[in-house]
Tab-separated table of C-alpha atoms in Angstrom:
chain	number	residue	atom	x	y	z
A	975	UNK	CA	0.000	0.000	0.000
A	976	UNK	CA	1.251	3.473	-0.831
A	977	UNK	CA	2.854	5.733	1.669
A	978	UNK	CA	0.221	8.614	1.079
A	979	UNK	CA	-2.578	6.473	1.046
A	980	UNK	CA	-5.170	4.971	4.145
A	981	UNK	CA	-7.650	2.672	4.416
A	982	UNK	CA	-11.285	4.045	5.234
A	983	UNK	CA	-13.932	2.330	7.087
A	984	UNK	CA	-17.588	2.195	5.846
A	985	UNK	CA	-18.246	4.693	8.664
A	986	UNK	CA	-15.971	7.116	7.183
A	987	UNK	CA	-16.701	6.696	3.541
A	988	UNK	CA	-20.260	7.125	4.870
A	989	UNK	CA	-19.692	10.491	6.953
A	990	UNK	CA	-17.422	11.804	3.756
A	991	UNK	CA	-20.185	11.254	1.445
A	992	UNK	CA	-22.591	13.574	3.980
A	993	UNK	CA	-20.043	15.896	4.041
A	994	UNK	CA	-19.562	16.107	0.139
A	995	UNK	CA	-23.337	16.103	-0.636
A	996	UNK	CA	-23.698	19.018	2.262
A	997	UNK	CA	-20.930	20.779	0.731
A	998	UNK	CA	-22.858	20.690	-2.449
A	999	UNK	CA	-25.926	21.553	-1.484
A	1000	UNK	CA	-24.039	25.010	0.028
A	1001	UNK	CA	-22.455	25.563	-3.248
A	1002	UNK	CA	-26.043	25.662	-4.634
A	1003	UNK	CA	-27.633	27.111	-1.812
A	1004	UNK	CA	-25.050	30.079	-1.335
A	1005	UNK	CA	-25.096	30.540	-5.842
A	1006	UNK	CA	-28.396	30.833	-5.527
A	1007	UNK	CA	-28.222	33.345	-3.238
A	1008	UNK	CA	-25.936	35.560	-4.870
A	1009	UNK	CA	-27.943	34.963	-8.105
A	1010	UNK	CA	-31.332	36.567	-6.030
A	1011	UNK	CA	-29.501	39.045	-4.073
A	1012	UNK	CA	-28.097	40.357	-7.798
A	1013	UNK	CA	-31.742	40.548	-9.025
A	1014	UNK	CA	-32.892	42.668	-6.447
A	1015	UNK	CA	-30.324	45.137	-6.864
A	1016	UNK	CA	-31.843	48.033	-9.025
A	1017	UNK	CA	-29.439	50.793	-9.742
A	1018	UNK	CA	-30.824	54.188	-9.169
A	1019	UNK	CA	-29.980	57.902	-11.285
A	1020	UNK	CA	-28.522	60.081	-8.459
A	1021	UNK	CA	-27.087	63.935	-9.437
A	1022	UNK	CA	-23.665	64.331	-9.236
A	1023	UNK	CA	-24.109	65.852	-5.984
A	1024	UNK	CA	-25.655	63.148	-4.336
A	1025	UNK	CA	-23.150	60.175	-5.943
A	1026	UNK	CA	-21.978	58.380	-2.645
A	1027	UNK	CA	-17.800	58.196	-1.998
A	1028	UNK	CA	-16.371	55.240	-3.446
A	1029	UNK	CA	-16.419	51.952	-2.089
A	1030	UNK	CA	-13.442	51.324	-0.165
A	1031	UNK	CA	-11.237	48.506	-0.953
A	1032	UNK	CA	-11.364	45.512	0.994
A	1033	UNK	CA	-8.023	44.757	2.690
A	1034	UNK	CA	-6.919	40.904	3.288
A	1035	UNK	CA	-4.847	40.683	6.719
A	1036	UNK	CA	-2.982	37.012	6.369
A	1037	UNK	CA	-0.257	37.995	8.881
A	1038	UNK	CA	-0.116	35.537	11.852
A	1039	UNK	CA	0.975	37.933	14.299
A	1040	UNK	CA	-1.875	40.382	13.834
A	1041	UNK	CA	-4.246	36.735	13.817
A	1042	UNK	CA	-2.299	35.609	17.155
A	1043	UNK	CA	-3.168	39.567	18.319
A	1044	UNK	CA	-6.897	38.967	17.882
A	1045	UNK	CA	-7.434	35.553	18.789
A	1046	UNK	CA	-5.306	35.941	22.226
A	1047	UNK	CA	-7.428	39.460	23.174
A	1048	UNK	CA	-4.355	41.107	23.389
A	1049	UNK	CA	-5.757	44.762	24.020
A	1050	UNK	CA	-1.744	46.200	23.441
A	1051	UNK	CA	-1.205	44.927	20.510
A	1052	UNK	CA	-4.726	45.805	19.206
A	1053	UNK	CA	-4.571	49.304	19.756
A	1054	UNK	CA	-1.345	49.224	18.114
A	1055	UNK	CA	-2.263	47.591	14.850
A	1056	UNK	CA	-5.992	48.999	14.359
A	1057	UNK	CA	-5.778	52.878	14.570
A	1058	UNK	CA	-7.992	53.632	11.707
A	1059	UNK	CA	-11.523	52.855	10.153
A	1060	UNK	CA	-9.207	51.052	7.216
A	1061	UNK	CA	-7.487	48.739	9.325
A	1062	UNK	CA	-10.784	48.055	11.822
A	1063	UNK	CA	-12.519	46.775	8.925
A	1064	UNK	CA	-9.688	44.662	7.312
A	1065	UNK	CA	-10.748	41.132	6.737
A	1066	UNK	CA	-8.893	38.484	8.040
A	1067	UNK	CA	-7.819	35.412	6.054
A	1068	UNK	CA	-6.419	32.128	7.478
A	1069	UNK	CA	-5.631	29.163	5.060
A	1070	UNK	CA	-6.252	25.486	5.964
A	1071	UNK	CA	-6.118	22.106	4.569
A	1072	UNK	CA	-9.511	20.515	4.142
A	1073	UNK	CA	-10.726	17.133	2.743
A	1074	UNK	CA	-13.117	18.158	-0.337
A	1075	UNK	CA	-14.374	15.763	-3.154
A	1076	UNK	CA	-12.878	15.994	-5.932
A	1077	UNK	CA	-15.330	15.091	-8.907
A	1078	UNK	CA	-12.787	15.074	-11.565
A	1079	UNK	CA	-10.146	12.841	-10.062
A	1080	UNK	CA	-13.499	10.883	-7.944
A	1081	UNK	CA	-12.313	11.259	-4.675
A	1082	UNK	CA	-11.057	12.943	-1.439
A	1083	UNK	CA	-8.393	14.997	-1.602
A	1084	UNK	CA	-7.124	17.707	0.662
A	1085	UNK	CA	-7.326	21.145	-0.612
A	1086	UNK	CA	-6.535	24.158	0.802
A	1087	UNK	CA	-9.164	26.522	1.937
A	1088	UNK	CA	-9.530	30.114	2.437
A	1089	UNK	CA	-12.046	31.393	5.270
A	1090	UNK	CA	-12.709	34.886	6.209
A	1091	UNK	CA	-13.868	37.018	8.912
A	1092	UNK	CA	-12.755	40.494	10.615
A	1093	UNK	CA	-11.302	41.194	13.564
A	1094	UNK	CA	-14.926	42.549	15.187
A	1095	UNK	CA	-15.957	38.887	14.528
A	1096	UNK	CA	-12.878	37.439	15.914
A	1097	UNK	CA	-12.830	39.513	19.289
A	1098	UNK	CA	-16.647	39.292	19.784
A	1099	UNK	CA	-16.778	35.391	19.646
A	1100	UNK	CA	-13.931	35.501	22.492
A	1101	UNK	CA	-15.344	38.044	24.643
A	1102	UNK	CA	-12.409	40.602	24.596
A	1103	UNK	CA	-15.000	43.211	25.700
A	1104	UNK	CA	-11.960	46.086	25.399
A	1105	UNK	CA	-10.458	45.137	22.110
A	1106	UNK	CA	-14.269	45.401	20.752
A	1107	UNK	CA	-14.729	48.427	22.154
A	1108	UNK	CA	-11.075	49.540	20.829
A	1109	UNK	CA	-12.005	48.369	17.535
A	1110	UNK	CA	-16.119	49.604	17.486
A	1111	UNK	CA	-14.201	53.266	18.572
A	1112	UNK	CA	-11.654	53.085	15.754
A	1113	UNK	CA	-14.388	52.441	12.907
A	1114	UNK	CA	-15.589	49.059	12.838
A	1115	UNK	CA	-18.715	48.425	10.862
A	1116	UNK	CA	-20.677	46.393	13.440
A	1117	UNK	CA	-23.031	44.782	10.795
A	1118	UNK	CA	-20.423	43.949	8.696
A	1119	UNK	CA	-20.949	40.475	7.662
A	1120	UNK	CA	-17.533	38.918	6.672
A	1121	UNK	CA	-17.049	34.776	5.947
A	1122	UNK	CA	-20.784	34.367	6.227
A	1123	UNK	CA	-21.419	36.274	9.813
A	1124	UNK	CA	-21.816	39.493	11.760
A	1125	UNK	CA	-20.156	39.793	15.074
A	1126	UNK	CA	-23.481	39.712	16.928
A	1127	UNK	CA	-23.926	36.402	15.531
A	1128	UNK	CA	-20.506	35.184	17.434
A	1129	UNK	CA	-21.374	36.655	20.256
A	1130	UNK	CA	-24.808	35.242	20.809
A	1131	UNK	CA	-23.791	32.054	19.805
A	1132	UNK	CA	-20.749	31.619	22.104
A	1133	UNK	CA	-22.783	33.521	25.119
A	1134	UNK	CA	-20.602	36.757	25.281
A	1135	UNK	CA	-23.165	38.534	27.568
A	1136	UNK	CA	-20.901	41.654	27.317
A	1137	UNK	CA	-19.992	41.929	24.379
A	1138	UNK	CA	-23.646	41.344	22.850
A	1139	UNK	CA	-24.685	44.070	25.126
A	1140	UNK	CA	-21.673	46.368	23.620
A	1141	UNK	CA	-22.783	45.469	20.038
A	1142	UNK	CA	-25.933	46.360	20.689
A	1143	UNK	CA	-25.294	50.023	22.172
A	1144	UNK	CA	-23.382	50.704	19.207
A	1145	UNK	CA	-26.057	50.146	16.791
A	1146	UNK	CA	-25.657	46.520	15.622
A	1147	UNK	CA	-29.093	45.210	13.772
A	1148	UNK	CA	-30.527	42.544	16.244
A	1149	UNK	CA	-32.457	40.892	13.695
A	1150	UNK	CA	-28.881	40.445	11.365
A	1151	UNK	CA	-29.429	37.792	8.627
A	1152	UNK	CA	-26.320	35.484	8.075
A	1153	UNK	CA	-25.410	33.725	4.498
A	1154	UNK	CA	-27.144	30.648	6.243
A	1155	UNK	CA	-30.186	32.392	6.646
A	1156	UNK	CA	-29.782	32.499	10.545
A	1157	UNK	CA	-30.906	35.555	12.884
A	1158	UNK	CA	-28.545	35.678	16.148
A	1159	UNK	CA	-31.851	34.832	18.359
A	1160	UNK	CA	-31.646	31.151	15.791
A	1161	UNK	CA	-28.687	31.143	17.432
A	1162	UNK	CA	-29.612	30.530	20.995
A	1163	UNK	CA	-29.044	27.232	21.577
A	1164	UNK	CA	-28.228	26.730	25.112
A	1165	UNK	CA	-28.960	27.656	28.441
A	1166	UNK	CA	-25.809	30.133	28.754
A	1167	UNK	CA	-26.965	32.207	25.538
A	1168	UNK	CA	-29.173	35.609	25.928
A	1169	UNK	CA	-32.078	35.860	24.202
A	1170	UNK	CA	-33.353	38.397	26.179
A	1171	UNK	CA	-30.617	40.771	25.485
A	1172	UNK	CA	-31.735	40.353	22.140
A	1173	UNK	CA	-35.219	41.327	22.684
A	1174	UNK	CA	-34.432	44.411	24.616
A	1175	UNK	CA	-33.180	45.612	21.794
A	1176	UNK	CA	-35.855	44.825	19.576
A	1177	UNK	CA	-35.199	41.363	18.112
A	1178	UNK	CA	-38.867	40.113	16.086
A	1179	UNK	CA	-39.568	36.852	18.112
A	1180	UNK	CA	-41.130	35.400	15.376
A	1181	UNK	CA	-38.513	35.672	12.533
A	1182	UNK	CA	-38.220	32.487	10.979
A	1183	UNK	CA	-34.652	31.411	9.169
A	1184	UNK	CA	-34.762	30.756	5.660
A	1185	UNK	CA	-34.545	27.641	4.217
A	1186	UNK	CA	-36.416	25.774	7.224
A	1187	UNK	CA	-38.910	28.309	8.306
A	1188	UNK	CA	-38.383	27.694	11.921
A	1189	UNK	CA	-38.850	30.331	14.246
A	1190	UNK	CA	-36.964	31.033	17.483
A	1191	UNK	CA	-38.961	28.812	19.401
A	1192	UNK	CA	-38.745	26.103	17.539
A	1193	UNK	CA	-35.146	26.167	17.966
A	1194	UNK	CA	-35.575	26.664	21.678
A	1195	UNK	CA	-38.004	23.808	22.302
A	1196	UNK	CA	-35.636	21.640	19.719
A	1197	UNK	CA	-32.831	22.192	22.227
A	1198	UNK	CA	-35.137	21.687	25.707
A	1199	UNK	CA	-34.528	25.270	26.862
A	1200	UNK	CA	-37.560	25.667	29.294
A	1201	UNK	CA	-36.143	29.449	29.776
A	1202	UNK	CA	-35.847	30.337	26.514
A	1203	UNK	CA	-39.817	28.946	25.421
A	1204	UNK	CA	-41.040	30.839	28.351
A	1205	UNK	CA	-39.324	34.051	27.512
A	1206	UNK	CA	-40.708	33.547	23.969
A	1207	UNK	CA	-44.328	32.715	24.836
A	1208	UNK	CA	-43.914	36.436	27.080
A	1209	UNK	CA	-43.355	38.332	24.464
A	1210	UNK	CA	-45.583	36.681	22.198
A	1211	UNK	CA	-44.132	33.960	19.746
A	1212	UNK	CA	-46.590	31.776	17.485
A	1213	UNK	CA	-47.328	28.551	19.236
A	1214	UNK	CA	-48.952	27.322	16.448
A	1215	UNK	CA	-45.899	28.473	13.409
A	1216	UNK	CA	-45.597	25.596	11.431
A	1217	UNK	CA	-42.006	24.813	9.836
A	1218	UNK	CA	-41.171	23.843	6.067
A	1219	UNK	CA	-41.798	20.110	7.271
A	1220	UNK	CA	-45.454	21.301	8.740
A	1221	UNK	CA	-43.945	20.353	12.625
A	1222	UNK	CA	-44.863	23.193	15.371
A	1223	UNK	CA	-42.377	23.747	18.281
A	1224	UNK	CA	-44.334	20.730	20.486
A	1225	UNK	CA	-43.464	18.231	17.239
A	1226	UNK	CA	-39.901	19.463	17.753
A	1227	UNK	CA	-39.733	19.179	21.599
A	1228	UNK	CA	-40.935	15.879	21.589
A	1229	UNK	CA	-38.798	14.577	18.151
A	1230	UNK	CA	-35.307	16.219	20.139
A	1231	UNK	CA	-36.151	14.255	23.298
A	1232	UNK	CA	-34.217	11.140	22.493
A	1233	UNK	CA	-31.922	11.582	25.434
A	1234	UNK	CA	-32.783	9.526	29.050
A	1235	UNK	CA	-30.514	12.379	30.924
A	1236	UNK	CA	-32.133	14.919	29.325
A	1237	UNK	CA	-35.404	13.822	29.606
A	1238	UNK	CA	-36.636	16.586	32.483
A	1239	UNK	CA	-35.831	19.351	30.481
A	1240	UNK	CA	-37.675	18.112	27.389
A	1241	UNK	CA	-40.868	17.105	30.065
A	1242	UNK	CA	-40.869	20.905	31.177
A	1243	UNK	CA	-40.503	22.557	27.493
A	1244	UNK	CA	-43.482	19.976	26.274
A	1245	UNK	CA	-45.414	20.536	29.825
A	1246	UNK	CA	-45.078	24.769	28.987
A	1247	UNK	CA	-46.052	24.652	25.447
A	1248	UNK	CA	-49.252	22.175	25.995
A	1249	UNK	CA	-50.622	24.518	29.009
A	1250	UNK	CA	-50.127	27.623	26.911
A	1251	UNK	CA	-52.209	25.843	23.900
A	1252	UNK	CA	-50.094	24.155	21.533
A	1253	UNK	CA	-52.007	21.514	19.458
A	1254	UNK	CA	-51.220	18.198	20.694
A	1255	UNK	CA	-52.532	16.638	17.552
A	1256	UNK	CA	-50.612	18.418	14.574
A	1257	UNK	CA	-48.583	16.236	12.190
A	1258	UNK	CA	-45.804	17.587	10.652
A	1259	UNK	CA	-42.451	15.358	9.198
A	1260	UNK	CA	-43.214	12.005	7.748
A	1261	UNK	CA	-46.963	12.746	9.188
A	1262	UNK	CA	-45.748	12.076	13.124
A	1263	UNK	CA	-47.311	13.443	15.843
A	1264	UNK	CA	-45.872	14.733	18.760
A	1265	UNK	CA	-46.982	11.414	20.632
A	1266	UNK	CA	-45.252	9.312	18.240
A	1267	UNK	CA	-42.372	11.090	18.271
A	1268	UNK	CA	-42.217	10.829	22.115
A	1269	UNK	CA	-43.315	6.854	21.747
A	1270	UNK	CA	-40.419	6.500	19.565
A	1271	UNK	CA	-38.221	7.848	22.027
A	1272	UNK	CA	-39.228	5.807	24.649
A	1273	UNK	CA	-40.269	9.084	27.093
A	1274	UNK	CA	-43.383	7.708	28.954
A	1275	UNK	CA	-43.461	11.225	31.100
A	1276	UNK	CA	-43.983	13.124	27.611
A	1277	UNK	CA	-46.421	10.212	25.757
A	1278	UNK	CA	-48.536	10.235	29.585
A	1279	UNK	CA	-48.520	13.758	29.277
A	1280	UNK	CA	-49.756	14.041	25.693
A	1281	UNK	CA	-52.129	11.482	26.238
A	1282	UNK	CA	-53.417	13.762	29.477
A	1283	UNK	CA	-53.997	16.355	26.912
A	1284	UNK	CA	-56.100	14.611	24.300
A	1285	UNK	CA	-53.604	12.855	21.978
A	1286	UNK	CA	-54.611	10.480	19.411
A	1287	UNK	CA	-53.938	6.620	19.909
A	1288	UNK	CA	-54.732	5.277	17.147
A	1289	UNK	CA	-53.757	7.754	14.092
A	1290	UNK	CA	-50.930	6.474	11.706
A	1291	UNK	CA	-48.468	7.804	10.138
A	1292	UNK	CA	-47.173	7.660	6.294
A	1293	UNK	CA	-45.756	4.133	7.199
A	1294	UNK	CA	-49.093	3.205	8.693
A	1295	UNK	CA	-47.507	3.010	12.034
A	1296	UNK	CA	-49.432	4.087	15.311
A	1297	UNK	CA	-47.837	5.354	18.383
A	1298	UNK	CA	-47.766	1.987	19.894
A	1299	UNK	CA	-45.855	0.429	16.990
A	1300	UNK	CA	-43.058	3.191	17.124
A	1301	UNK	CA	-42.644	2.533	20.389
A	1302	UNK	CA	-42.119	-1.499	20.200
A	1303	UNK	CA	-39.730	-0.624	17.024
A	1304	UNK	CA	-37.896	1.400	19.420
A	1305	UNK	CA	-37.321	0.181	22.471
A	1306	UNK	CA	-34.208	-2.065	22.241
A	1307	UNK	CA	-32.163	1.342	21.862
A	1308	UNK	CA	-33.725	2.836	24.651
A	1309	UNK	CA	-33.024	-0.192	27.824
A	1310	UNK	CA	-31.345	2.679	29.938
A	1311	UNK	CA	-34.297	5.117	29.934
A	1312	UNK	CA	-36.523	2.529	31.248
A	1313	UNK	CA	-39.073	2.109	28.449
A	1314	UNK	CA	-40.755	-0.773	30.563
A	1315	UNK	CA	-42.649	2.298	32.263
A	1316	UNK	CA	-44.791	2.438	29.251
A	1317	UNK	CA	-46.249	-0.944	29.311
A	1318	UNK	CA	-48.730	0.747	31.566
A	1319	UNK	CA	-50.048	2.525	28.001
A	1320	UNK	CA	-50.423	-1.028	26.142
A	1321	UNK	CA	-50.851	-3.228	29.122
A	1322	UNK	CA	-53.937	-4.302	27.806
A	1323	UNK	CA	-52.621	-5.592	24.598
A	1324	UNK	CA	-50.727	-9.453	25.834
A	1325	UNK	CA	-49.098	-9.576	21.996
A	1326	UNK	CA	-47.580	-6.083	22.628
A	1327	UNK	CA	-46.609	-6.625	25.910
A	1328	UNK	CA	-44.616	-10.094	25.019
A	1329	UNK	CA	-42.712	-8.720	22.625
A	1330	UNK	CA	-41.276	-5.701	24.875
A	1331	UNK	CA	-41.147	-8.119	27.364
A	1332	UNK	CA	-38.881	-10.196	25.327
A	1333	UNK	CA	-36.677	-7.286	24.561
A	1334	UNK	CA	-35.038	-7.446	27.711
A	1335	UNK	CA	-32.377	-10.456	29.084
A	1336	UNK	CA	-34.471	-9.984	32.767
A	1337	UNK	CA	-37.838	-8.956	33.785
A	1338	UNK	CA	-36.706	-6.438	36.867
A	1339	UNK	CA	-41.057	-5.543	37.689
A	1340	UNK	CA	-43.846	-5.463	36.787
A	1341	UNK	CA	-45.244	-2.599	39.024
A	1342	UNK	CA	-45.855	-0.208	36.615
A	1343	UNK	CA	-48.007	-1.988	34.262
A	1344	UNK	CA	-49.740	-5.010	36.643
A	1345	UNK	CA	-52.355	-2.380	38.044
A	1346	UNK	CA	-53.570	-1.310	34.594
A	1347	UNK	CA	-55.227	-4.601	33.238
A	1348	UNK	CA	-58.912	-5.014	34.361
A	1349	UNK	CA	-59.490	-8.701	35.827
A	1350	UNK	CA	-61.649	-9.537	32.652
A	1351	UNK	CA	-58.624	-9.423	30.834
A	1352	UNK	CA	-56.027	-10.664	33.365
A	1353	UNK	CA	-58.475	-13.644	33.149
A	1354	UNK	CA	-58.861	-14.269	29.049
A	1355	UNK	CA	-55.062	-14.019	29.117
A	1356	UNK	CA	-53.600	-15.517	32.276
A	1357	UNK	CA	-51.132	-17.750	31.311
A	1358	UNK	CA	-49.696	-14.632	29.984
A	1359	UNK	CA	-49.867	-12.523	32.589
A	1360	UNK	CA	-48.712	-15.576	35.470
A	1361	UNK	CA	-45.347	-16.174	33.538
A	1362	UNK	CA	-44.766	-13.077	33.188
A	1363	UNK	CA	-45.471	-12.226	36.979
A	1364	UNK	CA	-43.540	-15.463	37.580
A	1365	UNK	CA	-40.014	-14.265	35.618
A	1366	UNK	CA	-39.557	-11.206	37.899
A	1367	UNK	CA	-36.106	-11.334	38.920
A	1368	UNK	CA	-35.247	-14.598	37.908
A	1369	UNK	CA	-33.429	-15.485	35.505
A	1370	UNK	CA	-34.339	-16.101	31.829
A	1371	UNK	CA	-33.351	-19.081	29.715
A	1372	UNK	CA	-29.957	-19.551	28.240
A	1373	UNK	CA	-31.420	-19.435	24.578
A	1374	UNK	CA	-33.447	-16.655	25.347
A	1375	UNK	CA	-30.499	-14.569	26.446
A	1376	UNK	CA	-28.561	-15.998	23.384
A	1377	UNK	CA	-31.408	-14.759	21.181
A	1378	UNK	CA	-30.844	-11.029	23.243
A	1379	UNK	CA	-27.161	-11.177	22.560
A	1380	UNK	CA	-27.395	-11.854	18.861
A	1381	UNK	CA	-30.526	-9.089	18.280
A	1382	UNK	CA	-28.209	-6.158	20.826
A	1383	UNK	CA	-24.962	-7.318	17.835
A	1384	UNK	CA	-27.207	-6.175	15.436
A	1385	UNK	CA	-28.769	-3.415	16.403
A	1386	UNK	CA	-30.716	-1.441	13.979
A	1387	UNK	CA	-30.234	-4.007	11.022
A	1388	UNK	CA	-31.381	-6.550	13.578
A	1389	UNK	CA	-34.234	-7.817	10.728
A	1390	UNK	CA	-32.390	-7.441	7.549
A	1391	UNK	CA	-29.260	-8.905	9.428
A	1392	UNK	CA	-31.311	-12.246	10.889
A	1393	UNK	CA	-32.329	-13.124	7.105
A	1394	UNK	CA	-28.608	-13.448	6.186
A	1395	UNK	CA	-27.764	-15.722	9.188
A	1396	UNK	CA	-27.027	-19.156	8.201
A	1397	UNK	CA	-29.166	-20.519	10.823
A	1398	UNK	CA	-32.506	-23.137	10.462
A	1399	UNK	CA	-35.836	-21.383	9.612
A	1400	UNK	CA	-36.998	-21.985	13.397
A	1401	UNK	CA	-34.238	-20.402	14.731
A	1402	UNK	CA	-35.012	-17.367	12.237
A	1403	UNK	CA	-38.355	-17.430	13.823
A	1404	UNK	CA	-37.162	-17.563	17.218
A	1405	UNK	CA	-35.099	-14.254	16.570
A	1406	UNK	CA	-38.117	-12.417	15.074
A	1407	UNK	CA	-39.653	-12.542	18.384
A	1408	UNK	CA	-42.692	-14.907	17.534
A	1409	UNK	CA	-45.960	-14.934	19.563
A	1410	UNK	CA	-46.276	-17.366	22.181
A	1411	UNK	CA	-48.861	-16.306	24.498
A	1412	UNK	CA	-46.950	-17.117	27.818
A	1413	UNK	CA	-42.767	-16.277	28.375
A	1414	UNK	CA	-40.068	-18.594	29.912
């Protein structure tokens, strides 16, 4: 094998070809931009007293000590370099080696890579409150958007409570559009950002970004900020704003909350938007509702709380599959969050119920379903019901826990993997999880 060569694994080929089709898709997205934004640009006949000054120059800054200036907040050396409007606004350009596909040669090579961005940008994403000042004083434009962003963008996004508040005195447009189509209140995405700094200042709660039409609060319930969706709702945000997919901020609350140690913040965010009248029965991506997005997360607090709110049992969705059924497709990935405190929802249904049951190497209790069946239907199915009371805390069979081992190896290909086992049909059978009406 050649020196300048590597092997790749399927997991890397697969994350390289995400990356090259994203990468093309911004090519597009960003030509089509320019395309529009040169269409709407209508020159108009001014007198010769009125002809504005000519545009100034831009000025490319590629010297590392000037970079290692900005990017260590050295105030000294800042004052020092930038003493003028021209040199505030000089755009910074760093060069780095990147892995881009090549379509010509057909495939990955690395290529170097120009990015930009000014040193208002670079100072503002660190917090260097003085050398933004320094630099606001000396000329900066503080809307300039250089490599894609404004400085208020980096400072909302990396939580730079002073320096957002410094942007903002000087001027700086809190409802800035980057290339990606992003305001900086999109940009909120954790509990140390300041949204409300933002709206102090003016920020339209209900701007949506552009390609996905999702409005602050989506992204807020999205990312389980309880804080955020409340400080939304206050100053009025659309509960009912619908995304490019159809899904409302509930749909994306309950889609996000995939995560067992997360799962309190998601329960508040879902708990907030249902008592301030979100619709607990819209479907939005791939027709899902917000209860089968929780079901296929496995978050019984959210699906009992949905359910306490009117939510639909039985409605499918463009697969044909009901809450219930996303949430027996799903709970082998979700052992750790406890998914057996759902059985209570589907208790009633012995076929459901054996197949969970079966999805676990021990039955630890039954506690949080046993109440839930009425005695006529303990009765119709007891046999059932006894083994299953019966296997709490004892130990399951040796091929069942086989059959658990080999299903956990394959994971999510656990159905298309069992056909291509060289195994007899029975045992093929036995791995699908086949009705029995009783467990051992």
């Amino acid at each position: 094998m050649s020196k300048e060569t590597f092997v790749f694994t399927s997991s890397t080929l697969r994350s390289l070809r995400l990356q090259r089709e994203m990468l093309e898709w911004e090519d597009r997205r960003r030509a089509a931009y320019r395309q529009s934004a040169s269409r709407r640009y209508q020159p108009v006949s001014r007198s010769l007293l009125s002809l504005p000054s000519p545009t100034r120059r831009p000025q490319y800054c590629r010297d590392p000590a000037v970079h290692n200036a900005l990017y260590t907040g050295d105030l000294a050396r800042v004052r020092s370099i930038f003493k003028d409007e021209a040199t505030a606004n000089l755009i910074v350009e760093t060069l780095s080696e990147e892995l881009v596909w090549s379509a010509e040669l057909g495939l990955w090579v690395l290529t170097p890579q120009k990015k930009h961005t000014s040193p208002l940008c670079i100072t503002a994403a660190r917090g260097y409150r003085d050398c933004v000042k320094h630099l606001l004083l000396q000329g900066a434009e503080v809307d300039a958007v250089v490599g894609g962003k404004a400085a208020l963008h980096y400072s909302c996004a990396n939580h730079r409570a002073e320096c957002t508040r410094l942007l903002l005195s000087y001027s700086a447009n809190p409802n800035i559009i980057s290339e990606e189509g992003l305001a900086p209140l999109h940009l909120c995405t954790s509990q140390e950002t300041l949204p409300y700094l933002l709206l102090e200042y003016g920020a339209l709660v209900n701007q949506n970004t552009r390609d996905r039409r999702a409005s602050p609060l989506h992204v807020a319930a999205k990312h389980g900020l309880d804080d955020h969706v409340k400080l939304y709702l206050c100053y009025g945000a659309n509960i009912g704003h619908r995304n490019r997919e159809g899904e409302t901020a509930l749909n994306a609350a309950c889609a996000s909350a995939d995560r067992p140690e997360e799962a309190g913040r998601y329960y508040r965010v879902v708990k907030r938007l249902l008592e301030s009248g979100a619709d607990v029965q819209v479907a939005g991506r791939k027709n899902h509702t917000p209860l089968h997005n929780a079901c296929s997360n496995c978050h019984f607090r959210i699906v009992e709380l949905l359910l306490q709110h009117g939510a639909e049992v039985n409605v499918s969705n463009c697969a044909g599959y009901t809450p219930v059924d996303c949430a027996v497709q799903a709970v082998e990935d979700y052992l750790e969050g406890e998914p057996e405190r759902m059985l209570k929802f589907c208790a009633l249904s012995p076929r459901t119920m054996e197949v969970i049951l079966n999805s676990y190497d021990r039955i630890l209790s039954c506690d949080s379903w046993v109440e839930s069946v009425s005695p006529e239907v303990w009765q119709e199915h007891q046999v059932f019901y006894d083994s299953a009371l019966g296997l709490v805390n004892q130990p399951r069979t040796l091929q069942h826990l086989a059959r658990c081992a080999v299903r956990k190896q394959l994971g999510t290909r656990c159905h298309q993997g069992i056909a291509q086992l060289k195994l007899p049909s029975s045992l093929h059978d036995y791995l699908h999880l086949p009705f029995e009406g009783y467990l051992k």
